[in-house]
């Protein structure tokens, strides 16, 4: 039987009540590729909507905090830390956004980290789309996670 279906084949949220509280950490990342004009506008802080990367960082934190409101079967978690890092990728041109999410809880924070990255990258798109509507968001992946019954995971190419 699938874990998110009950005996009547209806969706359910998994009961994590009997699981142990452990430190859970997840790191996710993703890229956004854009035109040189859009990249330069972000780097030079000349976008018409304001500071793109700073806004994306705030949005990424909010995305982690709101994950259980967006993804139906995720549990609301007491997140203890969200750390966002944005790296310029001159060669694309574009940016890599990483989100590390930490909780002390009964279930992991992989979805919070992945949602955080997605919301942060979508915010970059929104903030600079007047310059480049052809931007491409890609490679949103779980880089690593630790804690919980399934143990540690590290992406093979990370």
C-alpha positions as a Python dict, from the first residue, in 0.01 Angstrom:
ca = {
    (1, 'X'): (0, 0, 0),
    (2, 'X'): (122, 350, -79),
    (3, 'X'): (201, 559, 230),
    (4, 'X'): (-19, 853, 133),
    (5, 'X'): (-333, 650, 56),
    (6, 'X'): (-573, 500, 311),
    (7, 'X'): (-762, 169, 290),
    (8, 'X'): (-1028, 335, 70),
    (9, 'X'): (-758, 455, -170),
    (10, 'X'): (-808, 817, -59),
    (11, 'X'): (-523, 1061, 9),
    (12, 'X'): (-397, 1092, 366),
    (13, 'X'): (-116, 1262, 552),
    (14, 'X'): (126, 1010, 702),
    (15, 'X'): (121, 979, 1083),
    (16, 'X'): (466, 1075, 1212),
    (17, 'X'): (356, 1073, 1577),
    (18, 'X'): (567, 772, 1676),
    (19, 'X'): (886, 891, 1505),
    (20, 'X'): (1177, 1027, 1704),
    (21, 'X'): (1267, 1393, 1702),
    (22, 'X'): (1605, 1432, 1535),
    (23, 'X'): (1804, 1711, 1374),
    (24, 'X'): (1705, 1723, 1005),
    (25, 'X'): (1903, 1920, 747),
    (26, 'X'): (1841, 1949, 372),
    (27, 'X'): (2029, 2144, 105),
    (28, 'X'): (1872, 2205, -236),
    (29, 'X'): (1987, 2414, -531),
    (30, 'X'): (1876, 2537, -870),
    (31, 'X'): (1983, 2766, -1153),
    (32, 'X'): (1833, 3046, -1356),
    (33, 'X'): (1979, 3129, -1696),
    (34, 'X'): (1909, 3465, -1857),
    (35, 'X'): (2022, 3715, -2115),
    (36, 'X'): (2335, 3920, -2058),
    (37, 'X'): (2118, 4235, -2027),
    (38, 'X'): (1908, 4081, -1749),
    (39, 'X'): (2218, 3947, -1573),
    (40, 'X'): (2387, 4287, -1587),
    (41, 'X'): (2074, 4462, -1456),
    (42, 'X'): (2073, 4231, -1155),
    (43, 'X'): (2448, 4266, -1093),
    (44, 'X'): (2431, 4646, -1129),
    (45, 'X'): (2107, 4669, -929),
    (46, 'X'): (1930, 4862, -1205),
    (47, 'X'): (1614, 4649, -1233),
    (48, 'X'): (1297, 4859, -1216),
    (49, 'X'): (1139, 4646, -942),
    (50, 'X'): (1423, 4694, -695),
    (51, 'X'): (1697, 4475, -549),
    (52, 'X'): (1643, 4141, -724),
    (53, 'X'): (1872, 3910, -530),
    (54, 'X'): (1783, 4050, -189),
    (55, 'X'): (1414, 4010, -268),
    (56, 'X'): (1473, 3655, -393),
    (57, 'X'): (1647, 3563, -66),
    (58, 'X'): (1353, 3688, 140),
    (59, 'X'): (1110, 3503, -90),
    (60, 'X'): (1314, 3183, -59),
    (61, 'X'): (1294, 3199, 321),
    (62, 'X'): (919, 3256, 296),
    (63, 'X'): (889, 2962, 55),
    (64, 'X'): (1048, 2728, 308),
    (65, 'X'): (814, 2851, 581),
    (66, 'X'): (501, 2813, 363),
    (67, 'X'): (575, 2469, 216),
    (68, 'X'): (302, 2287, 407),
    (69, 'X'): (48, 2535, 268),
    (70, 'X'): (159, 2461, -91),
    (71, 'X'): (240, 2089, -101),
    (72, 'X'): (-68, 1896, 16),
    (73, 'X'): (84, 1607, 215),
    (74, 'X'): (374, 1788, 382),
    (75, 'X'): (363, 1849, 756),
    (76, 'X'): (394, 2198, 906),
    (77, 'X'): (740, 2199, 1062),
    (78, 'X'): (911, 2406, 1329),
    (79, 'X'): (1193, 2527, 1106),
    (80, 'X'): (1491, 2639, 1312),
    (81, 'X'): (1701, 2784, 1029),
    (82, 'X'): (1687, 2877, 660),
    (83, 'X'): (2010, 2987, 496),
    (84, 'X'): (2007, 3109, 135),
    (85, 'X'): (2313, 3152, -82),
    (86, 'X'): (2314, 3306, -431),
    (87, 'X'): (2613, 3260, -660),
    (88, 'X'): (2672, 3451, -984),
    (89, 'X'): (2727, 3224, -1284),
    (90, 'X'): (2897, 3459, -1527),
    (91, 'X'): (2934, 3184, -1789),
    (92, 'X'): (2557, 3115, -1820),
    (93, 'X'): (2488, 3406, -1756),
    (94, 'X'): (2270, 3355, -1452),
    (95, 'X'): (2260, 3258, -1088),
    (96, 'X'): (2262, 2951, -867),
    (97, 'X'): (2042, 2964, -557),
    (98, 'X'): (2100, 2726, -266),
    (99, 'X'): (1873, 2676, 33),
    (100, 'X'): (1970, 2494, 350),
    (101, 'X'): (1680, 2424, 585),
    (102, 'X'): (1713, 2285, 938),
    (103, 'X'): (1459, 2153, 1187),
    (104, 'X'): (1452, 1941, 1497),
    (105, 'X'): (1151, 1728, 1417),
    (106, 'X'): (987, 1401, 1323),
    (107, 'X'): (1005, 1440, 946),
    (108, 'X'): (1256, 1582, 701),
    (109, 'X'): (1290, 1923, 538),
    (110, 'X'): (1370, 1818, 181),
    (111, 'X'): (1045, 1963, 49),
    (112, 'X'): (1106, 2288, 236),
    (113, 'X'): (1452, 2322, 80),
    (114, 'X'): (1324, 2241, -271),
    (115, 'X'): (1028, 2479, -234),
    (116, 'X'): (1260, 2749, -105),
    (117, 'X'): (1482, 2722, -413),
    (118, 'X'): (1183, 2720, -646),
    (119, 'X'): (1024, 3030, -492),
    (120, 'X'): (1357, 3215, -484),
    (121, 'X'): (1426, 3145, -852),
    (122, 'X'): (1069, 3234, -951),
    (123, 'X'): (1115, 3564, -769),
    (124, 'X'): (1428, 3640, -970),
    (125, 'X'): (1226, 3569, -1284),
    (126, 'X'): (942, 3794, -1170),
    (127, 'X'): (1171, 4080, -1073),
    (128, 'X'): (1356, 4096, -1406),
    (129, 'X'): (1106, 3955, -1662),
    (130, 'X'): (1059, 4301, -1816),
    (131, 'X'): (1410, 4263, -1955),
    (132, 'X'): (1404, 3892, -2041),
    (133, 'X'): (1097, 3670, -2060),
    (134, 'X'): (1299, 3378, -2199),
    (135, 'X'): (1481, 3302, -1873),
    (136, 'X'): (1516, 2932, -1791),
    (137, 'X'): (1489, 2785, -1442),
    (138, 'X'): (1657, 2445, -1426),
    (139, 'X'): (1842, 2183, -1226),
    (140, 'X'): (1639, 2213, -906),
    (141, 'X'): (1778, 1923, -703),
    (142, 'X'): (1826, 1792, -352),
    (143, 'X'): (2202, 1814, -293),
    (144, 'X'): (2209, 1644, 47),
    (145, 'X'): (2005, 1564, 351),
    (146, 'X'): (2074, 1425, 695),
    (147, 'X'): (1873, 1293, 986),
    (148, 'X'): (1581, 1061, 1020),
    (149, 'X'): (1521, 692, 963),
    (150, 'X'): (1646, 689, 604),
    (151, 'X'): (1979, 840, 712),
    (152, 'X'): (2210, 1061, 514),
    (153, 'X'): (2193, 1129, 140),
    (154, 'X'): (2440, 1310, -82),
    (155, 'X'): (2377, 1364, -451),
    (156, 'X'): (2628, 1157, -648),
    (157, 'X'): (2745, 1446, -868),
    (158, 'X'): (2752, 1700, -583),
}
